[in-house]
PDB file of N, CA and C in Angstrom:
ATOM      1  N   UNK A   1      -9.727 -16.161  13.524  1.00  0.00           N
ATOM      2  CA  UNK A   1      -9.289 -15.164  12.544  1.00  0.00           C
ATOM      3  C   UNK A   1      -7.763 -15.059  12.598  1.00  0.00           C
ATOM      4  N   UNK A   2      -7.033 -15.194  11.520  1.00  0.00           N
ATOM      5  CA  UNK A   2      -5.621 -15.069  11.192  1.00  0.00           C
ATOM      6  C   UNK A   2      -5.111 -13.888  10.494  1.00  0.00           C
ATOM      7  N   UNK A   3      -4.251 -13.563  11.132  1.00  0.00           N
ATOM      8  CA  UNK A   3      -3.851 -12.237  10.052  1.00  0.00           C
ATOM      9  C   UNK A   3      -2.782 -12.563   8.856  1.00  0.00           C
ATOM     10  N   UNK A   4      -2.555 -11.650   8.130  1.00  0.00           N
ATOM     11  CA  UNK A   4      -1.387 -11.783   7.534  1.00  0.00           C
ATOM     12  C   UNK A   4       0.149 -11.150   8.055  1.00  0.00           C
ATOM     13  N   UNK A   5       1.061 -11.453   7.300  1.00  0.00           N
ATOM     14  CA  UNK A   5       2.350 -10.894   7.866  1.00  0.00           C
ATOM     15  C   UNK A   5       2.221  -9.913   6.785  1.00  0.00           C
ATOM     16  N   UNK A   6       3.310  -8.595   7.310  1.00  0.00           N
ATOM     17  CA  UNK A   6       3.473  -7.245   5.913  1.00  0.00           C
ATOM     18  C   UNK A   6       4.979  -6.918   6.702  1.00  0.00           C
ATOM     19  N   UNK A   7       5.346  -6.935   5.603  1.00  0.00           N
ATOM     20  CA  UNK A   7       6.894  -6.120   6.019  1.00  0.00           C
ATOM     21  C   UNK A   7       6.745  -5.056   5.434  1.00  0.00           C
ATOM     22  N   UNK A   8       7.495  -4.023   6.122  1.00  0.00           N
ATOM     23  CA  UNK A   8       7.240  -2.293   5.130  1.00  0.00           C
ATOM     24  C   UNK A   8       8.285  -1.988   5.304  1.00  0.00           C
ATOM     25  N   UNK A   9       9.002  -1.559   4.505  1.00  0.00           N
ATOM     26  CA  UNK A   9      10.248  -0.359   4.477  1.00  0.00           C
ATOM     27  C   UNK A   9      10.451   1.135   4.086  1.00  0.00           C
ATOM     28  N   UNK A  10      10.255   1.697   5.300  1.00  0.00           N
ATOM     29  CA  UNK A  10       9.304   2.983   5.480  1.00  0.00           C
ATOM     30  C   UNK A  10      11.012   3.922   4.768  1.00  0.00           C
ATOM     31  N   UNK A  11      10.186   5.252   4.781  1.00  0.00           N
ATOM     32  CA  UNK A  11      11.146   5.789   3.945  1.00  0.00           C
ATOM     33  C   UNK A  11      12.736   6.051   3.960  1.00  0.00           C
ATOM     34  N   UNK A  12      12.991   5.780   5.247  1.00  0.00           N
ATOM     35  CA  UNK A  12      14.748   5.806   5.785  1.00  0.00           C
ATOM     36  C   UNK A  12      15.335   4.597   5.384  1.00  0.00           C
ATOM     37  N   UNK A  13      14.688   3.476   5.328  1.00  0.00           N
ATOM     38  CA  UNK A  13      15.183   2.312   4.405  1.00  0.00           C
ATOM     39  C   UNK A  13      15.340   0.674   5.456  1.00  0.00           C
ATOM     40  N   UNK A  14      14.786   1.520   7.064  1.00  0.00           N
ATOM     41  CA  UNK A  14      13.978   0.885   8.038  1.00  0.00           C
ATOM     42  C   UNK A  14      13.256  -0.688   7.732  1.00  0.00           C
ATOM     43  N   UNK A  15      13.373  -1.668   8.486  1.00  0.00           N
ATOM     44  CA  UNK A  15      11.662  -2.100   7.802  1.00  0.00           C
ATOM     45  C   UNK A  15      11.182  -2.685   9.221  1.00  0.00           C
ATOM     46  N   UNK A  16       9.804  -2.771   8.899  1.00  0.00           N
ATOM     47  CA  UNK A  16       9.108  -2.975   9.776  1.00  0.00           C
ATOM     48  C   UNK A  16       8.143  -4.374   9.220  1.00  0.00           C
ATOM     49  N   UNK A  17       7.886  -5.174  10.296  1.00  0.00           N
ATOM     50  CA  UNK A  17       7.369  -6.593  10.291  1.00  0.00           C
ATOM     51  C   UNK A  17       6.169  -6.625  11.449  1.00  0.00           C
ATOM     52  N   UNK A  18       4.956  -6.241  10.414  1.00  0.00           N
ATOM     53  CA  UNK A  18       3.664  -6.174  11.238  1.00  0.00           C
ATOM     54  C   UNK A  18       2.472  -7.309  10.666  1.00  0.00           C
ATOM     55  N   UNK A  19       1.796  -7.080  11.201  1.00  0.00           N
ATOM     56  CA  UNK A  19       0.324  -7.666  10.978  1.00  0.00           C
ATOM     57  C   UNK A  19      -0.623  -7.371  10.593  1.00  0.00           C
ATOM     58  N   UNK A  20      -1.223  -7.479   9.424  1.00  0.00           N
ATOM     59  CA  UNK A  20      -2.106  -6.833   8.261  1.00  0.00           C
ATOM     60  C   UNK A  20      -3.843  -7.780   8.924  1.00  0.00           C
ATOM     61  N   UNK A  21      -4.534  -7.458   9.694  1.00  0.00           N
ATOM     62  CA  UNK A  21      -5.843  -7.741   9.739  1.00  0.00           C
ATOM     63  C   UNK A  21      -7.023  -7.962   8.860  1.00  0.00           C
ATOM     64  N   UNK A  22      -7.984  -8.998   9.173  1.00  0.00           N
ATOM     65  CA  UNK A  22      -8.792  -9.346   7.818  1.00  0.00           C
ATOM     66  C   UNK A  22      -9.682  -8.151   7.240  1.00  0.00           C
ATOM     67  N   UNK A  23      -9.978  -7.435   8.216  1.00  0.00           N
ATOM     68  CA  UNK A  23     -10.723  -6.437   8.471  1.00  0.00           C
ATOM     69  C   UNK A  23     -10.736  -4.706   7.710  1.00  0.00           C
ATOM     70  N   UNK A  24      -8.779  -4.635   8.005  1.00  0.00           N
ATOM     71  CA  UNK A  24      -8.458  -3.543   7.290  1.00  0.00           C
ATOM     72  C   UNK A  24      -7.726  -3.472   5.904  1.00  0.00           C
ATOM     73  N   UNK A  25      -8.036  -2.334   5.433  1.00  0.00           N
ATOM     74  CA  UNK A  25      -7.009  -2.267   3.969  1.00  0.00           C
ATOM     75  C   UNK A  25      -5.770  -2.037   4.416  1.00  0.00           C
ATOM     76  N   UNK A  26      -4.592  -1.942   3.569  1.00  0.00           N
ATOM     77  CA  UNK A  26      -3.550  -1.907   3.625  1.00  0.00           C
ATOM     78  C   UNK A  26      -2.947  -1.076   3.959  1.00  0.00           C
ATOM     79  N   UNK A  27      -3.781   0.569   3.870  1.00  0.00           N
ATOM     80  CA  UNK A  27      -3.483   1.793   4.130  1.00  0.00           C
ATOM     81  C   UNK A  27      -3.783   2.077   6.052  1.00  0.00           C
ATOM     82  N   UNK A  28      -4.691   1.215   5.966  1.00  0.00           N
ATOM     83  CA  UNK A  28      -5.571   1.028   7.559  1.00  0.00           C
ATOM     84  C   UNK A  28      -4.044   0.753   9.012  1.00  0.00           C
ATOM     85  N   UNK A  29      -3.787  -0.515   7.807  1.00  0.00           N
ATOM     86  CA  UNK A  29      -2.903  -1.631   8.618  1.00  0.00           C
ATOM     87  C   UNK A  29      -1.573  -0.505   8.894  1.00  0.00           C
ATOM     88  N   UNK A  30      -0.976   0.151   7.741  1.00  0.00           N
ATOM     89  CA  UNK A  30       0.030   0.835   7.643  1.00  0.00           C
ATOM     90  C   UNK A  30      -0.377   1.868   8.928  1.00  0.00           C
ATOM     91  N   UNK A  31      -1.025   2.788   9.022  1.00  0.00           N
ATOM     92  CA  UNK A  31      -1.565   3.771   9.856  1.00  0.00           C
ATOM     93  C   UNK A  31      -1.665   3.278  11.505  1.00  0.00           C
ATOM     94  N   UNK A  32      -2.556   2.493  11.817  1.00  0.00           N
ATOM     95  CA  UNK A  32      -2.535   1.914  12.863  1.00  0.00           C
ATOM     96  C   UNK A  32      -1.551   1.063  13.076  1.00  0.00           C
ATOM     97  N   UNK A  33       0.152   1.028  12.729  1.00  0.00           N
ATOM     98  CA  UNK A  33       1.019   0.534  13.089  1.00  0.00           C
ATOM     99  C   UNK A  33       1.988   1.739  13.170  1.00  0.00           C
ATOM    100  N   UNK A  34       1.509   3.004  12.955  1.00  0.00           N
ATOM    101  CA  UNK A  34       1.931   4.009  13.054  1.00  0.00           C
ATOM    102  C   UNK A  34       3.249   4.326  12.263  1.00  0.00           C
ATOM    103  N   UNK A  35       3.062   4.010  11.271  1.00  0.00           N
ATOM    104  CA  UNK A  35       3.546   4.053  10.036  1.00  0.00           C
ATOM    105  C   UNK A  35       3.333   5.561   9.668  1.00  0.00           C
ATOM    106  N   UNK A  36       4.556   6.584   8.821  1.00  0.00           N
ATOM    107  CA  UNK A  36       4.395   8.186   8.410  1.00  0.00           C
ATOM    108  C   UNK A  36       3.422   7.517   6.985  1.00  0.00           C
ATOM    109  N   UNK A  37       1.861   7.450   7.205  1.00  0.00           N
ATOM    110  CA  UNK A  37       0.828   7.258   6.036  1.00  0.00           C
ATOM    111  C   UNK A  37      -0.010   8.107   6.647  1.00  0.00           C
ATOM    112  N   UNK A  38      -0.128   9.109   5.339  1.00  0.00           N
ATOM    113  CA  UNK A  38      -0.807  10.566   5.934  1.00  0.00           C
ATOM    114  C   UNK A  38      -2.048   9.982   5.819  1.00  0.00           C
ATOM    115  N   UNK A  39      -2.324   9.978   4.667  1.00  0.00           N
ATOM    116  CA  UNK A  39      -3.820   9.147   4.446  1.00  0.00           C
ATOM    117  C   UNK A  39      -4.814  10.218   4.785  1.00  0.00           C
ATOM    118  N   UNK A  40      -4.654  11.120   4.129  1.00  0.00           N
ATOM    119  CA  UNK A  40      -5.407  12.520   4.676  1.00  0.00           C
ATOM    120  C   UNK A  40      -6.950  12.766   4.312  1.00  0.00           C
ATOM    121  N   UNK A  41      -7.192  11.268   2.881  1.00  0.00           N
ATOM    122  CA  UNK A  41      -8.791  11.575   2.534  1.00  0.00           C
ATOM    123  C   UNK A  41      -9.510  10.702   3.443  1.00  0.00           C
ATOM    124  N   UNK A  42      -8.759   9.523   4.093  1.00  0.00           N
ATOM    125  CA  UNK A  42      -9.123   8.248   4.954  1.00  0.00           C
ATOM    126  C   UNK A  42      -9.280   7.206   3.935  1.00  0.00           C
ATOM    127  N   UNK A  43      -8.852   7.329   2.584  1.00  0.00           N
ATOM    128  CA  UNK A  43      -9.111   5.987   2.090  1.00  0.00           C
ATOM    129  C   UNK A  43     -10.369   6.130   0.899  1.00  0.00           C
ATOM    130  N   UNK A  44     -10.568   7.179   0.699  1.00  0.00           N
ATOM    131  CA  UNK A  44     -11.304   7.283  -0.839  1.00  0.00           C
ATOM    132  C   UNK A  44     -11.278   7.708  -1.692  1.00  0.00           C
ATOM    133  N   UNK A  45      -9.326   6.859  -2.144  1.00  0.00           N
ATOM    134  CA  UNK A  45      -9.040   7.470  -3.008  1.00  0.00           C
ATOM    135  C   UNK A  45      -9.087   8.905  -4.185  1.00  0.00           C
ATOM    136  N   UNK A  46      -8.790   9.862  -3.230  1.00  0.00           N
ATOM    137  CA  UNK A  46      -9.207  11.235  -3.500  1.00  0.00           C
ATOM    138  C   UNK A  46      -7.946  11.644  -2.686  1.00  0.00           C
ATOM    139  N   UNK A  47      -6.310  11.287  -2.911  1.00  0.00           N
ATOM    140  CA  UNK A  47      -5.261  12.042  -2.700  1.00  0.00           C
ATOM    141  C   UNK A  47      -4.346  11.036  -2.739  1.00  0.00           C
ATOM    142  N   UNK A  48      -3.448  11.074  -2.606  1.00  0.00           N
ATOM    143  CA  UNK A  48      -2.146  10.056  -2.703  1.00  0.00           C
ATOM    144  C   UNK A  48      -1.127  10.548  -1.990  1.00  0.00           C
ATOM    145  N   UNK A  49      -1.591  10.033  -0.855  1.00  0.00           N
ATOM    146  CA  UNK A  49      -0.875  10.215   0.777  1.00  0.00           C
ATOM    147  C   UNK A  49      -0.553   8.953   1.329  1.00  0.00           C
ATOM    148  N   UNK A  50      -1.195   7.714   0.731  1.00  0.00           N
ATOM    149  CA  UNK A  50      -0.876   6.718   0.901  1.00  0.00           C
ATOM    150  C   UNK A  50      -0.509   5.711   0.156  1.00  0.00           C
ATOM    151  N   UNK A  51       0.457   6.544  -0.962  1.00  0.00           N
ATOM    152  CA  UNK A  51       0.895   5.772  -2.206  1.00  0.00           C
ATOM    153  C   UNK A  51       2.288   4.839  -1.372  1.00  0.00           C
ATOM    154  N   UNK A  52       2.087   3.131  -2.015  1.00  0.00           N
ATOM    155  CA  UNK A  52       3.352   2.682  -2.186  1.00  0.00           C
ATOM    156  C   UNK A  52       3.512   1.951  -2.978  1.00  0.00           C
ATOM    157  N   UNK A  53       5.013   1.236  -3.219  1.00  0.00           N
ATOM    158  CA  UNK A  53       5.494   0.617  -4.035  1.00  0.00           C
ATOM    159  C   UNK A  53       5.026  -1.232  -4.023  1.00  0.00           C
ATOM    160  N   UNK A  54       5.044  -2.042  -4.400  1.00  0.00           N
ATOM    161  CA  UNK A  54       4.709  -3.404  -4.909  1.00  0.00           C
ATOM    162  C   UNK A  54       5.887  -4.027  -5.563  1.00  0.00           C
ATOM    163  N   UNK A  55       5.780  -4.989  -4.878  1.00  0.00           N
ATOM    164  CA  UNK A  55       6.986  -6.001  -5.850  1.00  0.00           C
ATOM    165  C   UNK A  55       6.389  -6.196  -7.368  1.00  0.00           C
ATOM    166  N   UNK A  56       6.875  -6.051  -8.387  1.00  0.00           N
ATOM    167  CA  UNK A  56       6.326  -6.696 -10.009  1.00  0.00           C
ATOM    168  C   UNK A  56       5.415  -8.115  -9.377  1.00  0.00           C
ATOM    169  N   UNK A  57       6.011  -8.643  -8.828  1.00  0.00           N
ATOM    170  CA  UNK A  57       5.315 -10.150  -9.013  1.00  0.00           C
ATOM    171  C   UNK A  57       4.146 -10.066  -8.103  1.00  0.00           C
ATOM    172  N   UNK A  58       3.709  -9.168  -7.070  1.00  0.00           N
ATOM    173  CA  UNK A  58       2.624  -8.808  -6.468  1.00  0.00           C
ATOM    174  C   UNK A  58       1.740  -8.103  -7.481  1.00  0.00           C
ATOM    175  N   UNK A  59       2.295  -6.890  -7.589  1.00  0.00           N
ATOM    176  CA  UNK A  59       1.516  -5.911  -8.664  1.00  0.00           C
ATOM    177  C   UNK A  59       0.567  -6.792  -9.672  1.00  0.00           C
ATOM    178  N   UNK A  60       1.604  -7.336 -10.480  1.00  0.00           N
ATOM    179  CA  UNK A  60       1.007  -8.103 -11.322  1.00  0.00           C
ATOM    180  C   UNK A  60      -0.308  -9.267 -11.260  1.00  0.00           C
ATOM    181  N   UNK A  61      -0.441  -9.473 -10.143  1.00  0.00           N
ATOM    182  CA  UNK A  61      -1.427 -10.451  -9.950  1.00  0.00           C
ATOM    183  C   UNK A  61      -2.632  -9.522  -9.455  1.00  0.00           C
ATOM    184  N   UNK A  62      -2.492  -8.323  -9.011  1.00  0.00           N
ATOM    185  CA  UNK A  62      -3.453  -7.656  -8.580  1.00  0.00           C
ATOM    186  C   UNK A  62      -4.735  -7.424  -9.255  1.00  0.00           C
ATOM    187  N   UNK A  63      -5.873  -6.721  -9.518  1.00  0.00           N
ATOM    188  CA  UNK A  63      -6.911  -6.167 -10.441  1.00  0.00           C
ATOM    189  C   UNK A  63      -6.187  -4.955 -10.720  1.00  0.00           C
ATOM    190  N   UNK A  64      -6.636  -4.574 -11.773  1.00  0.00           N
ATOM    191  CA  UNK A  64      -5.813  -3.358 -12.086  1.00  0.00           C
ATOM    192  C   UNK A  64      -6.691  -1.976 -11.317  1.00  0.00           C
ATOM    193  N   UNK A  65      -5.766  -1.346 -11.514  1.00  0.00           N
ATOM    194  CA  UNK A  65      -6.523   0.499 -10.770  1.00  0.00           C
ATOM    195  C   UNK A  65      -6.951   0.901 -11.422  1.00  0.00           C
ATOM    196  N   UNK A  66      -8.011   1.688 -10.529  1.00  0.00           N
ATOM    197  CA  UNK A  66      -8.987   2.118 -10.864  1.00  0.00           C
ATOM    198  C   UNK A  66      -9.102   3.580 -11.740  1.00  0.00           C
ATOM    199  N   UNK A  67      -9.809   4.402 -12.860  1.00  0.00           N
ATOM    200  CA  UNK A  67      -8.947   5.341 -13.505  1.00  0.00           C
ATOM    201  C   UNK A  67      -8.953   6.324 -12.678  1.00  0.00           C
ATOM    202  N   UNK A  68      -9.749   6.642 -11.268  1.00  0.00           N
ATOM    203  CA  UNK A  68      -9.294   7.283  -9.987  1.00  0.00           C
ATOM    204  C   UNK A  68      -8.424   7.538  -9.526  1.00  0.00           C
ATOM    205  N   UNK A  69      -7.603   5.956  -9.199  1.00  0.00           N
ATOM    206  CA  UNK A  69      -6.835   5.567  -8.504  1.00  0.00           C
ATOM    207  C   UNK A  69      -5.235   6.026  -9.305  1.00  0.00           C
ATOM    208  N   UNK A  70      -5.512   5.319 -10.578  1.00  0.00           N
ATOM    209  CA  UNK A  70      -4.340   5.907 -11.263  1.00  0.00           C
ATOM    210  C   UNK A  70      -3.996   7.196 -11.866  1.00  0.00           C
ATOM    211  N   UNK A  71      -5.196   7.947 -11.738  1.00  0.00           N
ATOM    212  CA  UNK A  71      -5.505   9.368 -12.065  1.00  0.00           C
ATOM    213  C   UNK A  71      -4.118   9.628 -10.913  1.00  0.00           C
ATOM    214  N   UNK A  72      -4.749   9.692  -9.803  1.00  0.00           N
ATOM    215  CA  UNK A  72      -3.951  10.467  -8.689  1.00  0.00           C
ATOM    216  C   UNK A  72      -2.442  10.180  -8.529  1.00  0.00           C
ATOM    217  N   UNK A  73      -2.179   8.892  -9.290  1.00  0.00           N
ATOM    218  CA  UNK A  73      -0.881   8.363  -8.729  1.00  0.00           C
ATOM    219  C   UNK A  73       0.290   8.610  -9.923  1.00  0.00           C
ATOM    220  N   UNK A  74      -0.284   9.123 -11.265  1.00  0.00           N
ATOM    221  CA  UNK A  74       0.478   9.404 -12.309  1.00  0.00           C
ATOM    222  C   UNK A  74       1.231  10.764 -11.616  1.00  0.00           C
ATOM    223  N   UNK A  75       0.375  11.529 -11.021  1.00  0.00           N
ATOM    224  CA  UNK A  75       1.283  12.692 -10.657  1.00  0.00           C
ATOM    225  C   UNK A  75       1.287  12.903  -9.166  1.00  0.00           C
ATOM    226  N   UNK A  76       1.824  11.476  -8.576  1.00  0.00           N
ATOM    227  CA  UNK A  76       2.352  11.896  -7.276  1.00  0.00           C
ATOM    228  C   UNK A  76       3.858  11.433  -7.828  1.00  0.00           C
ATOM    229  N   UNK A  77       4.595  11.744  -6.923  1.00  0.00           N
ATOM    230  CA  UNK A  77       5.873  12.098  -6.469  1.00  0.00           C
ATOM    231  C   UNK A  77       6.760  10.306  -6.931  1.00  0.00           C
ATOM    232  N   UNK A  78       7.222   9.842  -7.375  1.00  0.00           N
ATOM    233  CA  UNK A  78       8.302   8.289  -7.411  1.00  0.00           C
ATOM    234  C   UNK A  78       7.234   7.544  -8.354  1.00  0.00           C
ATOM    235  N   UNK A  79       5.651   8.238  -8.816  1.00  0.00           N
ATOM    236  CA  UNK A  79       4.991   7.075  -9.406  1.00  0.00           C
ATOM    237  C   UNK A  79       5.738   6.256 -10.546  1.00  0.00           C
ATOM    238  N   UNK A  80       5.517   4.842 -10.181  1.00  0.00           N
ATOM    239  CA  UNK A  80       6.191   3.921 -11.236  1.00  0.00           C
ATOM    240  C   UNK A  80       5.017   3.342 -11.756  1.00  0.00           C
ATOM    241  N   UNK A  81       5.156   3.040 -13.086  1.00  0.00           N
ATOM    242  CA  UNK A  81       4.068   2.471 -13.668  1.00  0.00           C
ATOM    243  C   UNK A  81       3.804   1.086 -13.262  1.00  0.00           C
ATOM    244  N   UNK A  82       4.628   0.246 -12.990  1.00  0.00           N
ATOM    245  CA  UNK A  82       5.018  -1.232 -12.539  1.00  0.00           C
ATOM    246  C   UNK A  82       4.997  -0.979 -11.295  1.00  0.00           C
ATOM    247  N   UNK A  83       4.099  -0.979 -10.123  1.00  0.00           N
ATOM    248  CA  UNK A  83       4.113  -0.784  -8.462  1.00  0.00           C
ATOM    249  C   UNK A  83       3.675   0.282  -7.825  1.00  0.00           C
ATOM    250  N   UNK A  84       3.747   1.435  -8.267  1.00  0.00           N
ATOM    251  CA  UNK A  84       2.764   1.800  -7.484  1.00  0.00           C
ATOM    252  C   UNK A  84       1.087   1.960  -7.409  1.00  0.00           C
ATOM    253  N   UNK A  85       0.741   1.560  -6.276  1.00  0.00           N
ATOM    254  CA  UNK A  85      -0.464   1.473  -5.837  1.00  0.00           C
ATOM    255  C   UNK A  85      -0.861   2.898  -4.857  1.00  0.00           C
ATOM    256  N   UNK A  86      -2.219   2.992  -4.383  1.00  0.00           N
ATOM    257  CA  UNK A  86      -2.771   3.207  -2.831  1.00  0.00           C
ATOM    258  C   UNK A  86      -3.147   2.856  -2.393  1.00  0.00           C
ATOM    259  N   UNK A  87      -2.404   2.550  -1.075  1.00  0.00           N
ATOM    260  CA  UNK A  87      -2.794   1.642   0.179  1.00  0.00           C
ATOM    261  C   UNK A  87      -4.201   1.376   0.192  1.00  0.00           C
ATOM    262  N   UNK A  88      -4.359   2.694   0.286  1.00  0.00           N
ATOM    263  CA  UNK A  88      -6.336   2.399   0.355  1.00  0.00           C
ATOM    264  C   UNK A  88      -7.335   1.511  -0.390  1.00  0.00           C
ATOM    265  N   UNK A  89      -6.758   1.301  -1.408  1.00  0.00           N
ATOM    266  CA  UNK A  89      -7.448   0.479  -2.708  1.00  0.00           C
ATOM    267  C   UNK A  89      -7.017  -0.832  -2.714  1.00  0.00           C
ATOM    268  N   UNK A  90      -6.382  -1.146  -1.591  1.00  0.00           N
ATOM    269  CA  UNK A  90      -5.856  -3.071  -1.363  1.00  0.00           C
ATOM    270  C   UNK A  90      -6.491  -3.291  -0.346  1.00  0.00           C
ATOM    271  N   UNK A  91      -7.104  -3.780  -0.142  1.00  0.00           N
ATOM    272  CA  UNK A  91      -7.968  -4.726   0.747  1.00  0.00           C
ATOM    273  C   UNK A  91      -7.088  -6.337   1.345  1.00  0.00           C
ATOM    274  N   UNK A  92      -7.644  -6.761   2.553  1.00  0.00           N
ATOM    275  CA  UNK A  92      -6.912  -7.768   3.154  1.00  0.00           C
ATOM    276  C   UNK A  92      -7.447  -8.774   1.920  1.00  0.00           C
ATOM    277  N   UNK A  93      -6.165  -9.763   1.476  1.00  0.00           N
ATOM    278  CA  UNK A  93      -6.589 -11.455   0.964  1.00  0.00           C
ATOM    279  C   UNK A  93      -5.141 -11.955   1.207  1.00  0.00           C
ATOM    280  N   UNK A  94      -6.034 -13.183   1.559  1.00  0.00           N
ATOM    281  CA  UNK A  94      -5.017 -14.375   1.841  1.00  0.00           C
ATOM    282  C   UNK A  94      -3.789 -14.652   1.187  1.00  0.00           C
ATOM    283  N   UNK A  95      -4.077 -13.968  -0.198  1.00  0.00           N
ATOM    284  CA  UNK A  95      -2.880 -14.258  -0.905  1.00  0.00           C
ATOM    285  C   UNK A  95      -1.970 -13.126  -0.840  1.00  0.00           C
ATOM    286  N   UNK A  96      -2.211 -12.247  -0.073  1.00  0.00           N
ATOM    287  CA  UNK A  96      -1.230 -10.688  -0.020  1.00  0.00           C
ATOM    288  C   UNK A  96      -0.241 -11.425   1.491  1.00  0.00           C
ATOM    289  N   UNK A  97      -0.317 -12.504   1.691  1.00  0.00           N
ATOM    290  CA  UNK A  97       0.558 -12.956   2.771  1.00  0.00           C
ATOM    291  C   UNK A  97       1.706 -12.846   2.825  1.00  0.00           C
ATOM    292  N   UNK A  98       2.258 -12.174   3.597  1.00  0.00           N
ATOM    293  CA  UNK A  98       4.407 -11.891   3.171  1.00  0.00           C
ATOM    294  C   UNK A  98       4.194 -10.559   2.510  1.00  0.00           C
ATOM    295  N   UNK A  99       3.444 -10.229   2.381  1.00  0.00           N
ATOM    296  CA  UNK A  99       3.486  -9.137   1.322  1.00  0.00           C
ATOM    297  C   UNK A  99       4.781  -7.790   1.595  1.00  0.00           C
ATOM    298  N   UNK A 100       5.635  -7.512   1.046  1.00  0.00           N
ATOM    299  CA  UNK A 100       6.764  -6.899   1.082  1.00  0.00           C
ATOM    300  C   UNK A 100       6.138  -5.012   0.030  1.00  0.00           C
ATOM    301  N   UNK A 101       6.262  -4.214   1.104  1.00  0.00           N
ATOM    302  CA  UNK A 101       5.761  -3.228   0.357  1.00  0.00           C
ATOM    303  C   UNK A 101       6.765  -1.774   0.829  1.00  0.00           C
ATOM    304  N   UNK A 102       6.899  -1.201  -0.003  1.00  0.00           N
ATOM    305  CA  UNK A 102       7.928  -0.008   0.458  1.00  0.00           C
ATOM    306  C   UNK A 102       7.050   1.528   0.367  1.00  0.00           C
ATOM    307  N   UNK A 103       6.715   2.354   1.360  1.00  0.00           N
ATOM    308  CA  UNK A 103       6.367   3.237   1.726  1.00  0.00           C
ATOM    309  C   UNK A 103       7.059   4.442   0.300  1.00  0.00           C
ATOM    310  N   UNK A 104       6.521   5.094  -0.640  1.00  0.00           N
ATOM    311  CA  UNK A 104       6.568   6.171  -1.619  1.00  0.00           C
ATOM    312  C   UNK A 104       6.913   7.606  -0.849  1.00  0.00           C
ATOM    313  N   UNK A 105       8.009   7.918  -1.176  1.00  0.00           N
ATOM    314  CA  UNK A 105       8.276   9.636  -1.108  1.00  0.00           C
ATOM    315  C   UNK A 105       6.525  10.300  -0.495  1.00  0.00           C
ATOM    316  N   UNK A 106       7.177  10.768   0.701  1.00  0.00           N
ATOM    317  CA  UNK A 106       6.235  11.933   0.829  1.00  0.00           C
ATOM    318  C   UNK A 106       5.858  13.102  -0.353  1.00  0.00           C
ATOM    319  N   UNK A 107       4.831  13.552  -0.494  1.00  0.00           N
ATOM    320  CA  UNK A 107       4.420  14.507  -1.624  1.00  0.00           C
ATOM    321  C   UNK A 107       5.059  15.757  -1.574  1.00  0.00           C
TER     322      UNK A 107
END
């Protein structure tokens, strides 16, 4: 089993170069690297505590969100229509490798 690489650039402008597991979502990986991801519902999509940003050229290849998912994220705090996501709703794939993601304003 191989992981992926994730760089994060948490909100001071920091970054951090961890290891994203096959196992966990993205919100998982962020948390257990002890990353400030409140993540206060645990991941079912039911708050946006673990909103972040996406490069365009990531975003774009993604499935789109869910009307849950984007429900919650229209009115959190920096939402951009082009990148932001929740952690919780990305799941590990091979192709999220390198993946460069920037940690969203606390709420």
């Amino acid at each position: 089993m191989s992981n992926n690489k994730l760089t994060v650039i948490d909100r001071e402008g920091s970054t951090h170069d961890l290891e994203w597991e096959e196992d966990q979502t993205l919100m998982e990986a962020l948390r257990d690297n002890d990353l400030p991801v409140l993540a206060s519902c645990g991941g079912t999509a039911s708050c946006a505590t673990c909103h972040v940003f996406l490069e365009k050229e990531v975003f774009d290849t993604l499935a789109d969100r869910s009307e849950d998912e984007l429900e919650l994220l229209v009115e959190a705090e920096g939402y951009r229509e082009c990148g932001s996501r929740l952690s919780c709703q990305l799941d590990f794939s091979r192709e999220l490798d390198g993946l460069k993601v920037t940690l969203a304003p606390e709420e």
